[in-house]
Short mmCIF file of C-alpha atoms in Angstrom, two decimals:
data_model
loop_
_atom_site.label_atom_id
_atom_site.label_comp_id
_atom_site.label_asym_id
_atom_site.label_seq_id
_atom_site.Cartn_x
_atom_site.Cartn_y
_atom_site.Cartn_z
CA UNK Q 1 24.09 -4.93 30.79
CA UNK Q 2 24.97 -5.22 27.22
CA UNK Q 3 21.88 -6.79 25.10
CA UNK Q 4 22.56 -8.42 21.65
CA UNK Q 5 19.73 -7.32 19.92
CA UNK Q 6 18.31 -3.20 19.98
CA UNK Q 7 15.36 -4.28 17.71
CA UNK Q 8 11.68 -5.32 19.50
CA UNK Q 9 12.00 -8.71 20.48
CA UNK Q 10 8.49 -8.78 19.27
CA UNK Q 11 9.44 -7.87 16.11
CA UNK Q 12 12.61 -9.79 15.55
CA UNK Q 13 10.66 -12.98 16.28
CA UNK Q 14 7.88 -12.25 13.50
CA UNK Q 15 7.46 -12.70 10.16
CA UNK Q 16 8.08 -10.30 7.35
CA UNK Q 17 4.88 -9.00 5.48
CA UNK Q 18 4.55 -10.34 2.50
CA UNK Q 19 1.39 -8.44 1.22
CA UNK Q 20 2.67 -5.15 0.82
CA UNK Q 21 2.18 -3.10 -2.30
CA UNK Q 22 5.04 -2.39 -5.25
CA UNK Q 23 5.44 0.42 -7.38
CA UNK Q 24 4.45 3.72 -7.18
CA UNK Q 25 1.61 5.22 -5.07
CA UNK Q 26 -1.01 6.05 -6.87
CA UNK Q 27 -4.72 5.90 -7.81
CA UNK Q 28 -8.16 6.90 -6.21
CA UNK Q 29 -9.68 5.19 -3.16
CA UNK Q 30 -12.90 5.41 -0.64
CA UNK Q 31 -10.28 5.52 2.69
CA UNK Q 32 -7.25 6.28 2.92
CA UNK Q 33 -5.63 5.26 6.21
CA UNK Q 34 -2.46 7.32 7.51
CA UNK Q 35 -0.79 4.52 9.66
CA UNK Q 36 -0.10 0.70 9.39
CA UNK Q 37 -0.19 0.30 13.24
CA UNK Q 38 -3.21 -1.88 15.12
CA UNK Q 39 -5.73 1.13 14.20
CA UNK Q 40 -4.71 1.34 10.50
CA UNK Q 41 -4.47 -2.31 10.31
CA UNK Q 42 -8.07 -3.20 12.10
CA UNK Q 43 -9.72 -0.20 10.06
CA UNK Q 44 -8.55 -1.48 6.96
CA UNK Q 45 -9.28 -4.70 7.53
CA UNK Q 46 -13.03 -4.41 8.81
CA UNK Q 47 -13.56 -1.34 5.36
CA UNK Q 48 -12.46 -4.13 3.16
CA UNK Q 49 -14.85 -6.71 4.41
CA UNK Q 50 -17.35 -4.06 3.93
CA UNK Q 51 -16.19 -3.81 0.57
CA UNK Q 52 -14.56 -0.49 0.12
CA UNK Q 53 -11.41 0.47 -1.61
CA UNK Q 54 -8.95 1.07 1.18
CA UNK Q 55 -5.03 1.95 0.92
CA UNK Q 56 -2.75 2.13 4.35
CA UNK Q 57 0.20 4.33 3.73
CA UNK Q 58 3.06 3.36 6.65
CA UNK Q 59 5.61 5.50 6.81
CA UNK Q 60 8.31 2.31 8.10
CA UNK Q 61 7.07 -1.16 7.91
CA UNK Q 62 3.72 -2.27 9.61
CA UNK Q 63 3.76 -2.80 13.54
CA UNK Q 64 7.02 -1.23 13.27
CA UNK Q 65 5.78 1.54 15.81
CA UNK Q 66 3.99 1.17 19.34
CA UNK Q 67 2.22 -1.95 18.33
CA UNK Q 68 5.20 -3.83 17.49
CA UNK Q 69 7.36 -2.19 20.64
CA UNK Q 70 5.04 -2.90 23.67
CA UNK Q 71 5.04 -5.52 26.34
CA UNK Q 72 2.66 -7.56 24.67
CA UNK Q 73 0.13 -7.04 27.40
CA UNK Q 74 -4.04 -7.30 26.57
CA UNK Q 75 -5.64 -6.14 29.53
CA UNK Q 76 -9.40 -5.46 30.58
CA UNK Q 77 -9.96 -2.26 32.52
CA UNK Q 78 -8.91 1.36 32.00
CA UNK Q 79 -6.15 2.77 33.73
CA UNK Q 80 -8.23 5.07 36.08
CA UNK Q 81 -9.23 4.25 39.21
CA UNK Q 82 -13.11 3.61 38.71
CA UNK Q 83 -14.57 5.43 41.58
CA UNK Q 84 -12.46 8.79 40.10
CA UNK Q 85 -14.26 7.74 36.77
CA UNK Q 86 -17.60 8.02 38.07
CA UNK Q 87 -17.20 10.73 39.90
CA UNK Q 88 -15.95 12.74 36.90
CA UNK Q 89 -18.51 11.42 33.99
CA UNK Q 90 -21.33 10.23 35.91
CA UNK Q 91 -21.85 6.12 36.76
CA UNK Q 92 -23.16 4.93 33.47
CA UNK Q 93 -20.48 6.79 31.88
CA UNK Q 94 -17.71 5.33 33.45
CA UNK Q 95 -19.37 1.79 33.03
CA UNK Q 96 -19.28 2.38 29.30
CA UNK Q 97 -15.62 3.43 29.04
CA UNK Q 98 -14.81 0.69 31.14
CA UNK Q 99 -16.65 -1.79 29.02
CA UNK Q 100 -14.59 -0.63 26.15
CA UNK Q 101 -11.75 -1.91 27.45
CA UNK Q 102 -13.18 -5.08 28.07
CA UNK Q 103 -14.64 -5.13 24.53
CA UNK Q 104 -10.89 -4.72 23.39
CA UNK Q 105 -9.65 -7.84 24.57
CA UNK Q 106 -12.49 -9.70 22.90
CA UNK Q 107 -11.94 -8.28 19.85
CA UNK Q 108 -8.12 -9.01 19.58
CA UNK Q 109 -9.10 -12.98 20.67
CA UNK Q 110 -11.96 -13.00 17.78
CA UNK Q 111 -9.54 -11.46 14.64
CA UNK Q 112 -7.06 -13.78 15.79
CA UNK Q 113 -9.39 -16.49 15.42
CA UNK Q 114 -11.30 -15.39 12.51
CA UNK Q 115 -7.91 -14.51 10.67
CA UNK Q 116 -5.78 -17.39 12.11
CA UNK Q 117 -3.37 -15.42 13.10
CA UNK Q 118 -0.49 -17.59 15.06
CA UNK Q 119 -0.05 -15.24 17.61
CA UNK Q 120 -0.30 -17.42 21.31
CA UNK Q 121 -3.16 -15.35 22.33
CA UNK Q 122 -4.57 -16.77 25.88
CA UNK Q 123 -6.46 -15.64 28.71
CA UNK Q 124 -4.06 -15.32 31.24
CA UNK Q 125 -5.43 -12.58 33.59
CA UNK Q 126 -3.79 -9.26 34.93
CA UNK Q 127 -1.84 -8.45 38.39
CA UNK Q 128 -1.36 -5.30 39.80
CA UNK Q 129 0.95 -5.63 42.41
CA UNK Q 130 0.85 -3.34 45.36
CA UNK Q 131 4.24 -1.60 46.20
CA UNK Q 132 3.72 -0.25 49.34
CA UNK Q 133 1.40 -1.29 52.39
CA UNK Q 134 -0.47 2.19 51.79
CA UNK Q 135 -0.92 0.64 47.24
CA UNK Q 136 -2.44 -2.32 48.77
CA UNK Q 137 -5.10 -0.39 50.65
CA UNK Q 138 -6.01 1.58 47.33
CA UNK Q 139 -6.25 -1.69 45.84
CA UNK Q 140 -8.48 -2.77 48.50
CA UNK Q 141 -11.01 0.10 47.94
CA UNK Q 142 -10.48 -0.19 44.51
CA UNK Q 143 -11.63 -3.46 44.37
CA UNK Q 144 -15.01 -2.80 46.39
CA UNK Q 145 -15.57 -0.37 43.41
CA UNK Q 146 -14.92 -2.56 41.03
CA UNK Q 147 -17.25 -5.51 41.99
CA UNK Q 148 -20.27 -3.33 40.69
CA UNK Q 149 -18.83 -3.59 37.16
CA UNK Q 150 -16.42 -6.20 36.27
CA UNK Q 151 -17.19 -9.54 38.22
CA UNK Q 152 -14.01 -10.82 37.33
CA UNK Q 153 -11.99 -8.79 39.88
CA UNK Q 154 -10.88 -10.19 43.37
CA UNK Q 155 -8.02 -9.16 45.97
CA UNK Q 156 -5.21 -10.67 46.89
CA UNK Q 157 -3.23 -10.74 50.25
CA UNK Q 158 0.43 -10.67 50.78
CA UNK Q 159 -0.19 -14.51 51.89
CA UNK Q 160 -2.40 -15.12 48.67
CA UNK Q 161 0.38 -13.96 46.44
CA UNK Q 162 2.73 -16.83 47.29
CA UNK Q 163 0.58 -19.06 44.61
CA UNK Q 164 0.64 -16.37 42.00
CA UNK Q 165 4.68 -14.73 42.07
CA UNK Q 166 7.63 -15.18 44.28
CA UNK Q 167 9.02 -11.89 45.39
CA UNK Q 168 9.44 -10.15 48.86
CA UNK Q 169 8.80 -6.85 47.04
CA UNK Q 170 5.10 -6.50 46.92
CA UNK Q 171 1.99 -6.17 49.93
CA UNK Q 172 -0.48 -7.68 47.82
CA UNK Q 173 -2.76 -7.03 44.90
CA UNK Q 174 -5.99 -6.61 42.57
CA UNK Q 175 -6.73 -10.04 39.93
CA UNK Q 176 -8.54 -9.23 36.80
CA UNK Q 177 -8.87 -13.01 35.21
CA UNK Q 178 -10.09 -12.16 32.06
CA UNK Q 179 -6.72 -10.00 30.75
CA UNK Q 180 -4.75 -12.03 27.95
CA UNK Q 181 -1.67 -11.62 26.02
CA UNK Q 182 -0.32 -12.30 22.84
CA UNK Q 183 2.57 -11.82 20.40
CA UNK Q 184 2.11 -8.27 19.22
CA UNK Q 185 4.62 -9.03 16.30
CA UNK Q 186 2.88 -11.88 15.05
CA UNK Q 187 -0.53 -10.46 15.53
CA UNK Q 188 0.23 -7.39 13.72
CA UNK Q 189 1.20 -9.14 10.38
CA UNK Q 190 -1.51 -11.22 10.45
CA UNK Q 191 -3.28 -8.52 10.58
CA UNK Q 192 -1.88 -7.04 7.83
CA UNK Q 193 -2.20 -9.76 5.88
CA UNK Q 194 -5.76 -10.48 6.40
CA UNK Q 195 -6.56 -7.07 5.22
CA UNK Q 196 -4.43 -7.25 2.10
CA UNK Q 197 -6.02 -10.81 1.27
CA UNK Q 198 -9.22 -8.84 1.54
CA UNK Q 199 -8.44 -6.16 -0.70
CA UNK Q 200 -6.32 -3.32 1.32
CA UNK Q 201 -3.76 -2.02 -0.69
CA UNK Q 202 -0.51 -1.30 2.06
CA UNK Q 203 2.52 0.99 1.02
CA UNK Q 204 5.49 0.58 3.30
CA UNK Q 205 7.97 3.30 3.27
CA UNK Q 206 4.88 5.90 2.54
CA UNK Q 207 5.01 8.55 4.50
CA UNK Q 208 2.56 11.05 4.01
CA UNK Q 209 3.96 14.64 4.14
CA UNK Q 210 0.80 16.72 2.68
CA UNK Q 211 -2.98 16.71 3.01
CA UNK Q 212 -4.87 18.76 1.47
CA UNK Q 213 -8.54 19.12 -0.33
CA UNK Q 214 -8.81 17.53 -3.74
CA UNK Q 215 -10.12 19.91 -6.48
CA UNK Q 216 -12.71 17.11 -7.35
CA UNK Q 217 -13.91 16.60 -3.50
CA UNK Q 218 -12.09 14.18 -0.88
CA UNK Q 219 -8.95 14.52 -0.14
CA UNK Q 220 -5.25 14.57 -1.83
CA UNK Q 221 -2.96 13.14 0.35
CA UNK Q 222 1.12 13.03 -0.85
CA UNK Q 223 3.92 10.90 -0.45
CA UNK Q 224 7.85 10.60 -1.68
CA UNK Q 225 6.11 7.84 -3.73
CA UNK Q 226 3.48 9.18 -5.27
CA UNK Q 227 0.30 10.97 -4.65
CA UNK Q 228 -3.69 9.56 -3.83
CA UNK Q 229 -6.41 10.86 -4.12
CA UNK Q 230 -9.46 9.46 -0.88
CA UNK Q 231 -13.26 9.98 -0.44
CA UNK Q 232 -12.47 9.64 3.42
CA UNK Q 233 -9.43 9.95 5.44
CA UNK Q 234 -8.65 8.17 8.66
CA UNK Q 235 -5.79 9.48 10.61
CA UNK Q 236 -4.07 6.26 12.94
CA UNK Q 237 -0.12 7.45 13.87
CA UNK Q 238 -0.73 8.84 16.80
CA UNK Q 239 2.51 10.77 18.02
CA UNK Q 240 4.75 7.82 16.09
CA UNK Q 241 4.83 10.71 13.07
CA UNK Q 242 6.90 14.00 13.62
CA UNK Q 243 6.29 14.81 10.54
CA UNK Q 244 3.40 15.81 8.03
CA UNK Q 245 0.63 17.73 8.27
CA UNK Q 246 -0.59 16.63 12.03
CA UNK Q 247 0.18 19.80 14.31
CA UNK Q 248 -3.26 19.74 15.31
CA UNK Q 249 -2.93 16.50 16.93
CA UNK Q 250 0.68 16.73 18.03
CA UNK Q 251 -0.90 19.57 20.02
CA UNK Q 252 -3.07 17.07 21.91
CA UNK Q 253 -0.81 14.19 22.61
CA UNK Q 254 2.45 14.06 24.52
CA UNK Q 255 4.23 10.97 23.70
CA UNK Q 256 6.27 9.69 26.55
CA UNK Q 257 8.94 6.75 25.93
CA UNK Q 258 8.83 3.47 27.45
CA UNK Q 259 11.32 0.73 27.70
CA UNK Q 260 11.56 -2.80 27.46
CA UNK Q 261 14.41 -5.44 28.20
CA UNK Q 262 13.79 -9.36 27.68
CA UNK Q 263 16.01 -12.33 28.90
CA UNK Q 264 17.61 -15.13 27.51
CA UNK Q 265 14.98 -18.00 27.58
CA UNK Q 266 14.49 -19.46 31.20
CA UNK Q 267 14.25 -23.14 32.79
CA UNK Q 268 10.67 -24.03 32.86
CA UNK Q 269 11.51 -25.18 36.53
CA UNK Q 270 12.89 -21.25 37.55
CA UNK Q 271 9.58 -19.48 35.92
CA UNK Q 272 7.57 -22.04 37.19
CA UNK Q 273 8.50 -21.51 40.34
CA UNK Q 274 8.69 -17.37 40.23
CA UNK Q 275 5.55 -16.79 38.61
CA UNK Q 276 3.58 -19.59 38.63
CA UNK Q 277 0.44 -17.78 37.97
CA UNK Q 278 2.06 -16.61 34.61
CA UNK Q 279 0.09 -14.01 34.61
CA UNK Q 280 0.55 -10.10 33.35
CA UNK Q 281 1.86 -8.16 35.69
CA UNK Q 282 1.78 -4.43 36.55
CA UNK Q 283 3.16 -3.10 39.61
CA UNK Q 284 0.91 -0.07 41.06
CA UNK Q 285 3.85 3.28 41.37
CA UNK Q 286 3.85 5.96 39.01
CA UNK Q 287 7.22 4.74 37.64
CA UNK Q 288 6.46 1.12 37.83
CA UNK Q 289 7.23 -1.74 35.69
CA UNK Q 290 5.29 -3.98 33.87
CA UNK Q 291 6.07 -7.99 32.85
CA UNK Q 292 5.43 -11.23 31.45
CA UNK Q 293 6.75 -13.98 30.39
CA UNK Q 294 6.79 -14.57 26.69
CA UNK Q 295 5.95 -17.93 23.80
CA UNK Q 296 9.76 -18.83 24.50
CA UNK Q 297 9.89 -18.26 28.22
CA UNK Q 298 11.72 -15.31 28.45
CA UNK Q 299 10.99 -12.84 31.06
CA UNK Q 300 9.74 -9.32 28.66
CA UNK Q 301 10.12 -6.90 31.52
CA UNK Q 302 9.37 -2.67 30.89
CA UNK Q 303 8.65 0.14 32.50
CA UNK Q 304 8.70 3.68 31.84
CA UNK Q 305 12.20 3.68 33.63
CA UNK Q 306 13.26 7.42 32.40
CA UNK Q 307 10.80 9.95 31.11
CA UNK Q 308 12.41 10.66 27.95
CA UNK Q 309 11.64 10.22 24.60
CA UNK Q 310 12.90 6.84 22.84
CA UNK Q 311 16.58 7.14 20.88
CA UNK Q 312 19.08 4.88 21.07
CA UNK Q 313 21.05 6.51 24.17
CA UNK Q 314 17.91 6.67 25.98
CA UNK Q 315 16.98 3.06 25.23
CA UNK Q 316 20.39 1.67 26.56
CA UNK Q 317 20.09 4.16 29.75
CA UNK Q 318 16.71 2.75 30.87
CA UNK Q 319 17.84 -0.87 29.54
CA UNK Q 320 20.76 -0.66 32.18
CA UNK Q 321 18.08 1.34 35.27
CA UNK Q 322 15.62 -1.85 33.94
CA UNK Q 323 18.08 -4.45 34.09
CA UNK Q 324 19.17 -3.60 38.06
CA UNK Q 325 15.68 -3.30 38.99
CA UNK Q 326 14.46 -6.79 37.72
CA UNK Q 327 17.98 -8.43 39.29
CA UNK Q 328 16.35 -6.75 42.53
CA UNK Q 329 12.83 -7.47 41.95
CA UNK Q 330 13.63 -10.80 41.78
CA UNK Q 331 17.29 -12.12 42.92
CA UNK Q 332 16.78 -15.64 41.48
CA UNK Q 333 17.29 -14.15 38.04
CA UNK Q 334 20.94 -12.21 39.12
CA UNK Q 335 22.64 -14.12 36.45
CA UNK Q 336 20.51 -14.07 33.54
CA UNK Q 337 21.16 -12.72 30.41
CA UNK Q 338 19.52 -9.79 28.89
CA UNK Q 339 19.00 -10.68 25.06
CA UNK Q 340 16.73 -7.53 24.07
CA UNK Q 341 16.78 -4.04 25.05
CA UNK Q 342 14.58 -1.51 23.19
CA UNK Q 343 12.36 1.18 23.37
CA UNK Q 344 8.80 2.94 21.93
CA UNK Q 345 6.61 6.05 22.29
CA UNK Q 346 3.31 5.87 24.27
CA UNK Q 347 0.69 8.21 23.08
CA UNK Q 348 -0.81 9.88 26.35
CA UNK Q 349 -3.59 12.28 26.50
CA UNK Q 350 -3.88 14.76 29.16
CA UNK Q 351 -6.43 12.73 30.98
CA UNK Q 352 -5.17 9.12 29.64
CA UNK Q 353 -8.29 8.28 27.72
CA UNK Q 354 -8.78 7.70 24.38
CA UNK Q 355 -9.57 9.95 21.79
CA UNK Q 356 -11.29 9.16 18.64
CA UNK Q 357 -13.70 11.47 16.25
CA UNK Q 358 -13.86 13.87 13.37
CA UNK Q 359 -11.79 17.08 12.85
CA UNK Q 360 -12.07 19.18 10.01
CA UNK Q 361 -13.75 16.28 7.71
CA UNK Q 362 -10.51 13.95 8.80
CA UNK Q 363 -11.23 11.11 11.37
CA UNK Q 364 -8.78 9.74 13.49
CA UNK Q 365 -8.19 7.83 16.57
CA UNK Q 366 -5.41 7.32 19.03
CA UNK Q 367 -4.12 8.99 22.54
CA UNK Q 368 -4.41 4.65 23.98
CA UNK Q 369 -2.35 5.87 26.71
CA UNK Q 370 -0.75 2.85 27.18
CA UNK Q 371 -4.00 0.64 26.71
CA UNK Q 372 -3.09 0.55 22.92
CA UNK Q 373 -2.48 -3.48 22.36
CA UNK Q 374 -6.29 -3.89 22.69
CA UNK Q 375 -7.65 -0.65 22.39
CA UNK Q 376 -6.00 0.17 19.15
CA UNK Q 377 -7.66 -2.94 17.56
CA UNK Q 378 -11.06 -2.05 19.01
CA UNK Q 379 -11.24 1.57 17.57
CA UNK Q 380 -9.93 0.48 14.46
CA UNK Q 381 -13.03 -1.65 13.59
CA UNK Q 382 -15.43 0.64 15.11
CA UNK Q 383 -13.70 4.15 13.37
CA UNK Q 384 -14.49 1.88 10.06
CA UNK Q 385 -18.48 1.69 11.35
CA UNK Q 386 -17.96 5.55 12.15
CA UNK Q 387 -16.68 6.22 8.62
CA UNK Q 388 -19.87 4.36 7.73
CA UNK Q 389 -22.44 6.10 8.96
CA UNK Q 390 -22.59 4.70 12.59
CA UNK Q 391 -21.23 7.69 14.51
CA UNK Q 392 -22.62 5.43 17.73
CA UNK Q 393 -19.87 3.15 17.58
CA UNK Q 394 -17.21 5.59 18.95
CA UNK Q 395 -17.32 5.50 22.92
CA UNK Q 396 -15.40 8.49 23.22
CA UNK Q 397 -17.42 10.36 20.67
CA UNK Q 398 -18.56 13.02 23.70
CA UNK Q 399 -14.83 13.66 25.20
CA UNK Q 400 -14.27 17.46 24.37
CA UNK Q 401 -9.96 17.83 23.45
CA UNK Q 402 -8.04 20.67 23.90
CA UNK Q 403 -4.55 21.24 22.92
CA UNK Q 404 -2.22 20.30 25.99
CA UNK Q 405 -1.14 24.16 27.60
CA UNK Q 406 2.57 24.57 26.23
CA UNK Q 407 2.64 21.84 23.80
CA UNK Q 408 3.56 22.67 20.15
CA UNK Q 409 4.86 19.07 19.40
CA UNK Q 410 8.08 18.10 21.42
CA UNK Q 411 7.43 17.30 24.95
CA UNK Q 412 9.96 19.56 26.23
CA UNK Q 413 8.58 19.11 29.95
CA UNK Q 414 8.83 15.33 30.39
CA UNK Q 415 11.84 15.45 32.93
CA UNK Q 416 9.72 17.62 35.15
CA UNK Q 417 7.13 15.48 34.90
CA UNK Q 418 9.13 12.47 35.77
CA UNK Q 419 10.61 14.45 38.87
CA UNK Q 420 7.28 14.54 40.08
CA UNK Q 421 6.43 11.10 40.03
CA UNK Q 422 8.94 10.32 41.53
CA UNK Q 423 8.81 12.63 44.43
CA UNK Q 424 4.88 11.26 44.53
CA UNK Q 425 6.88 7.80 44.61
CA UNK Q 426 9.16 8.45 47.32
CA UNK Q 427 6.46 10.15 49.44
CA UNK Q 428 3.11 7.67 48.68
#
C-alpha cells in the first residue's frame, strides 16, 4: 500500500480558517483557553455568546489534533458495557453518564445547525459487529441491559445483517439508530469561525509553554508570541501537548495512537451493495476496527492496528496492517486504491471515562477515550457553564483521578498493553 496523501483526509478536504488572529499575543482576557480542538472551540464559542472576553491559543492550526484525525464517527453510548457501569457507580449513575453521551450527539447536530456549519451531519445509527459467536452473545446480554435506558437499541442476527453489510466476517450485532456522523474537518472550522464571529480571539501557532499566577490575580500564561494575562483558565489539549506546563495531567492520561486509511471514491453500485445500511460501524475485539463511508463515498476505515504512538513510521506500518485487513474484511474491495493513510493520539483514561473539573484554580476537560467527536463538543459548552458558576453542568464532576501507576508522560508500556489484547483476542 502506498497512499498519496499522509495528511487527515478530513482535513485535506476542509477549508482553511480564515478567522484567526495576527500579530502578536497579547492583552488581558476573562478565559483563556489552552487548545483549539472541539473543547477549546465549543468553550469559546458558548463564553462568547455569554459575552466574555475569550482568547484560544492553538499550538498548530485548529482541528489540527484528534478532532481533525478521527474517523468521523458521532455515536450515542459510552464505551462500557452498561451492566459493568451500574454495577460500579450505582444505576442512576450509570444512566447519567450514559445520557451524556447521548446529549453529545445532540449537541454536535444543534451547533451545526445554529452555526450553519456545512459539515453532512446525519443520523445514520451505529453497528457493533460481533467477531466471534461468543461477541455476539455479549451483545445479546448487552442489549437486554440496554433496553432499560436507551430505547433505541435492538439486536441483530447473523441473518438480519445481510440488509445492513455484506461480509462473511461477523456473527451478528447491537443497532443504536440514533448515532450520526459528520465531517470532523468541516465541523471544526465552522466552529472556529462561529466563535471568532462572536468575539473569540484564536492564535494559531501559540503554544503555551508557561503558566503561572499573575501578580495582579488570574493567571499569566506565555507563548513564543507573546504573553496574556486571564481571569480564568480552561485547559482543552488533552495529551495532543508534550510540552508546557501540564505534567499533572500527562500523569493521568495515556495517549494511545490510532490509525486511519481511506479509499479512492467508490461506485455507488459497490457501497450500495456492501453496506447498504451506511451506517457507522465498530467491530466488538479489543484491536478492532472501526468504518464508514464518507460525503465522497470513500470507505474511511481505522483501527487501533499497532499500539504505538502516532509518527510517520508508525502511521505507514498500521496503514499497510489496515490496508490487508479491510482487503480481507471485505474481498470486493481487493483492488481499490488507498488515497489516505494517517494517524492521531487518543486520550484514554485509566477507566475510559471522561474527566473534566478544577485543579489548582485551572479547569480543564479531556481523557474522551475515544468518544471525543461528540463528547469533546458537549464538555466544551458545559466547562463554559462550569466556569460560570454552574458547577452542576459537569457529569463527571464526582470521578476522583489519580495519576496512572508508572506514568510520568510517555507511555512507555503500550506494546505490553497491546500484547495483551491481543492474547485476550486470540483467546475470547
Amino acid at each position: 500500500m502506498t497512499a498519496s496523501q499522509t495528511l487527515s483526509y478530513w482535513l485535506d478536504t476542509a477549508p482553511r480558517f480564515t478567522g484567526g488572529a495576527a500579530g502578536p499575543v497579547e492583552g488581558r482576557v476573562d478565559v483563556a483557553v489552552i487548545g483549539g480542538g472541539f473543547t477549546g472551540l465549543s468553550a469559546a464559542l458558548a463564553l462568547a455568546k455569554r459575552g466574555a472576553s475569550v482568547m484560544v491559543l492553538e499550538a498548530g492550526r485548529v482541528v489540527g489534533e484528534a478532532s481533525g484525525r478521527n474517523g468521523g464517527q458521532c455515536n450515542s453510548g459510552t464505551a462500557h458495557d452498561f451492566a459493568a457501569l451500574a454495577g460500579r457507580f450505582g444505576v442512576e449513575t450509570a444512566r447519567k453518564f450514559y445520557q451524556a453521551h447521548v446529549d453529545a450527539v445532540d449537541d454536535v447536530e444543534r451547533i451545526a445547525r445554529e452555526e450553519g456549519i456545512d459539515c453532512s451531519f446525519r443520523r445514520c445509527g451505529r453497528l457493533k459487529l460481533a467477531a466471534k459467536p461468543e461477541h455476539y452473545d455479549k451483545l445479546a446480554r448487552a442489549a437486554e441491559t440496554l433496553a432499560t435506558v436507551d430505547p433505541h437499541v435492538r439486536l441483530l442476527s447473523r441473518a438480519d445483517l445481510a440488509s445492513e453489510i455484506r461480509s462473511d466476517a461477523f456473527h451478528g450485532g447491537l443497532l443504536q439508530t440514533t448515532s450520526g456522523q459528520l465531517h470532523v474537518g468541516r465541523f471544526g472550522v465552522g466552529l472556529a469561525e462561529a466563535a471568532a464571529r462572536k468575539g473569540a480571539v484564536i492564535h494559531e501557532g501559540a503554544p503555551v509553554v508557561g503558566l503561572t499566577n499573575a501578580a495582579s490575580g488570574g493567571w499569566e500564561l506565555r507563548t513564543p508570541k507573546g504573553n496574556i494575562q486571564a481571569k480564568q483558565v480552561l485547559v482543552a489539549t488533552g495529551g495532543a501537548s508534550p510540552v508546557g506546563p501540564f505534567g499533572w495531567f500527562r500523569r493521568r492520561i495515556v495517549s494511545v495512537g490510532s490509525f486511519v486509511i481511506a479509499t479512492e471514491p467508490l461506485p455507488e453500485a459497490l457501497t450500495a451493495g456492501l453496506f447498504p445500511g451506511k451506517r457507522n460501524y465498530v467491530t466488538s475485539k479489543n484491536i478492532g476496527n472501526y468504518f464508514r463511508l464518507s460525503p465522497d463515498n470513500r470507505l474511511i476505515f481505522g483501527g487501533r492496528a499497532r499500539f504505538a504512538v502516532s509518527d510517520p513510521l508508525s502511521d505507514a506500518k498500521s496503514g499497510r496492517i489496515l490496508d490487508a485487513t479491510l482487503r480481507e474484511m471485505f474481498p470486493a474491495l481487493k483492488d481499490v486504491r488507498v488515497d489516505y493513510c494517517w494517524g492521531g493520539m487518543v486520550d484514554l483514561t485509566a477507566d475510559r471515562l471522561p474527566r473534566a473539573g478544577e485543579h489548582d484554580g485551572i479547569f480543564y476537560a479531556m481523557g474522551y477515550s475515544g468518544h471525543g467527536t461528540q463528547m469533546a463538543v458537549h464538555m466544551g459548552e458545559r466547562m463554559a457553564r462550569v466556569m460560570g458558576g454552574d458547577r452542576s453542568a459537569n457529569p463527571w464532576a464526582d470521578l476522583s483521578w489519580p495519576p496512572v501507576p508508572g506514568h510520568l508522560g510517555k507511555p512507555w508500556f503500550l506494546p505490553l498493553v497491546g500484547l495483551y489484547y491481543r492474547i485476550q483476542d486470540i483467546l475470547h
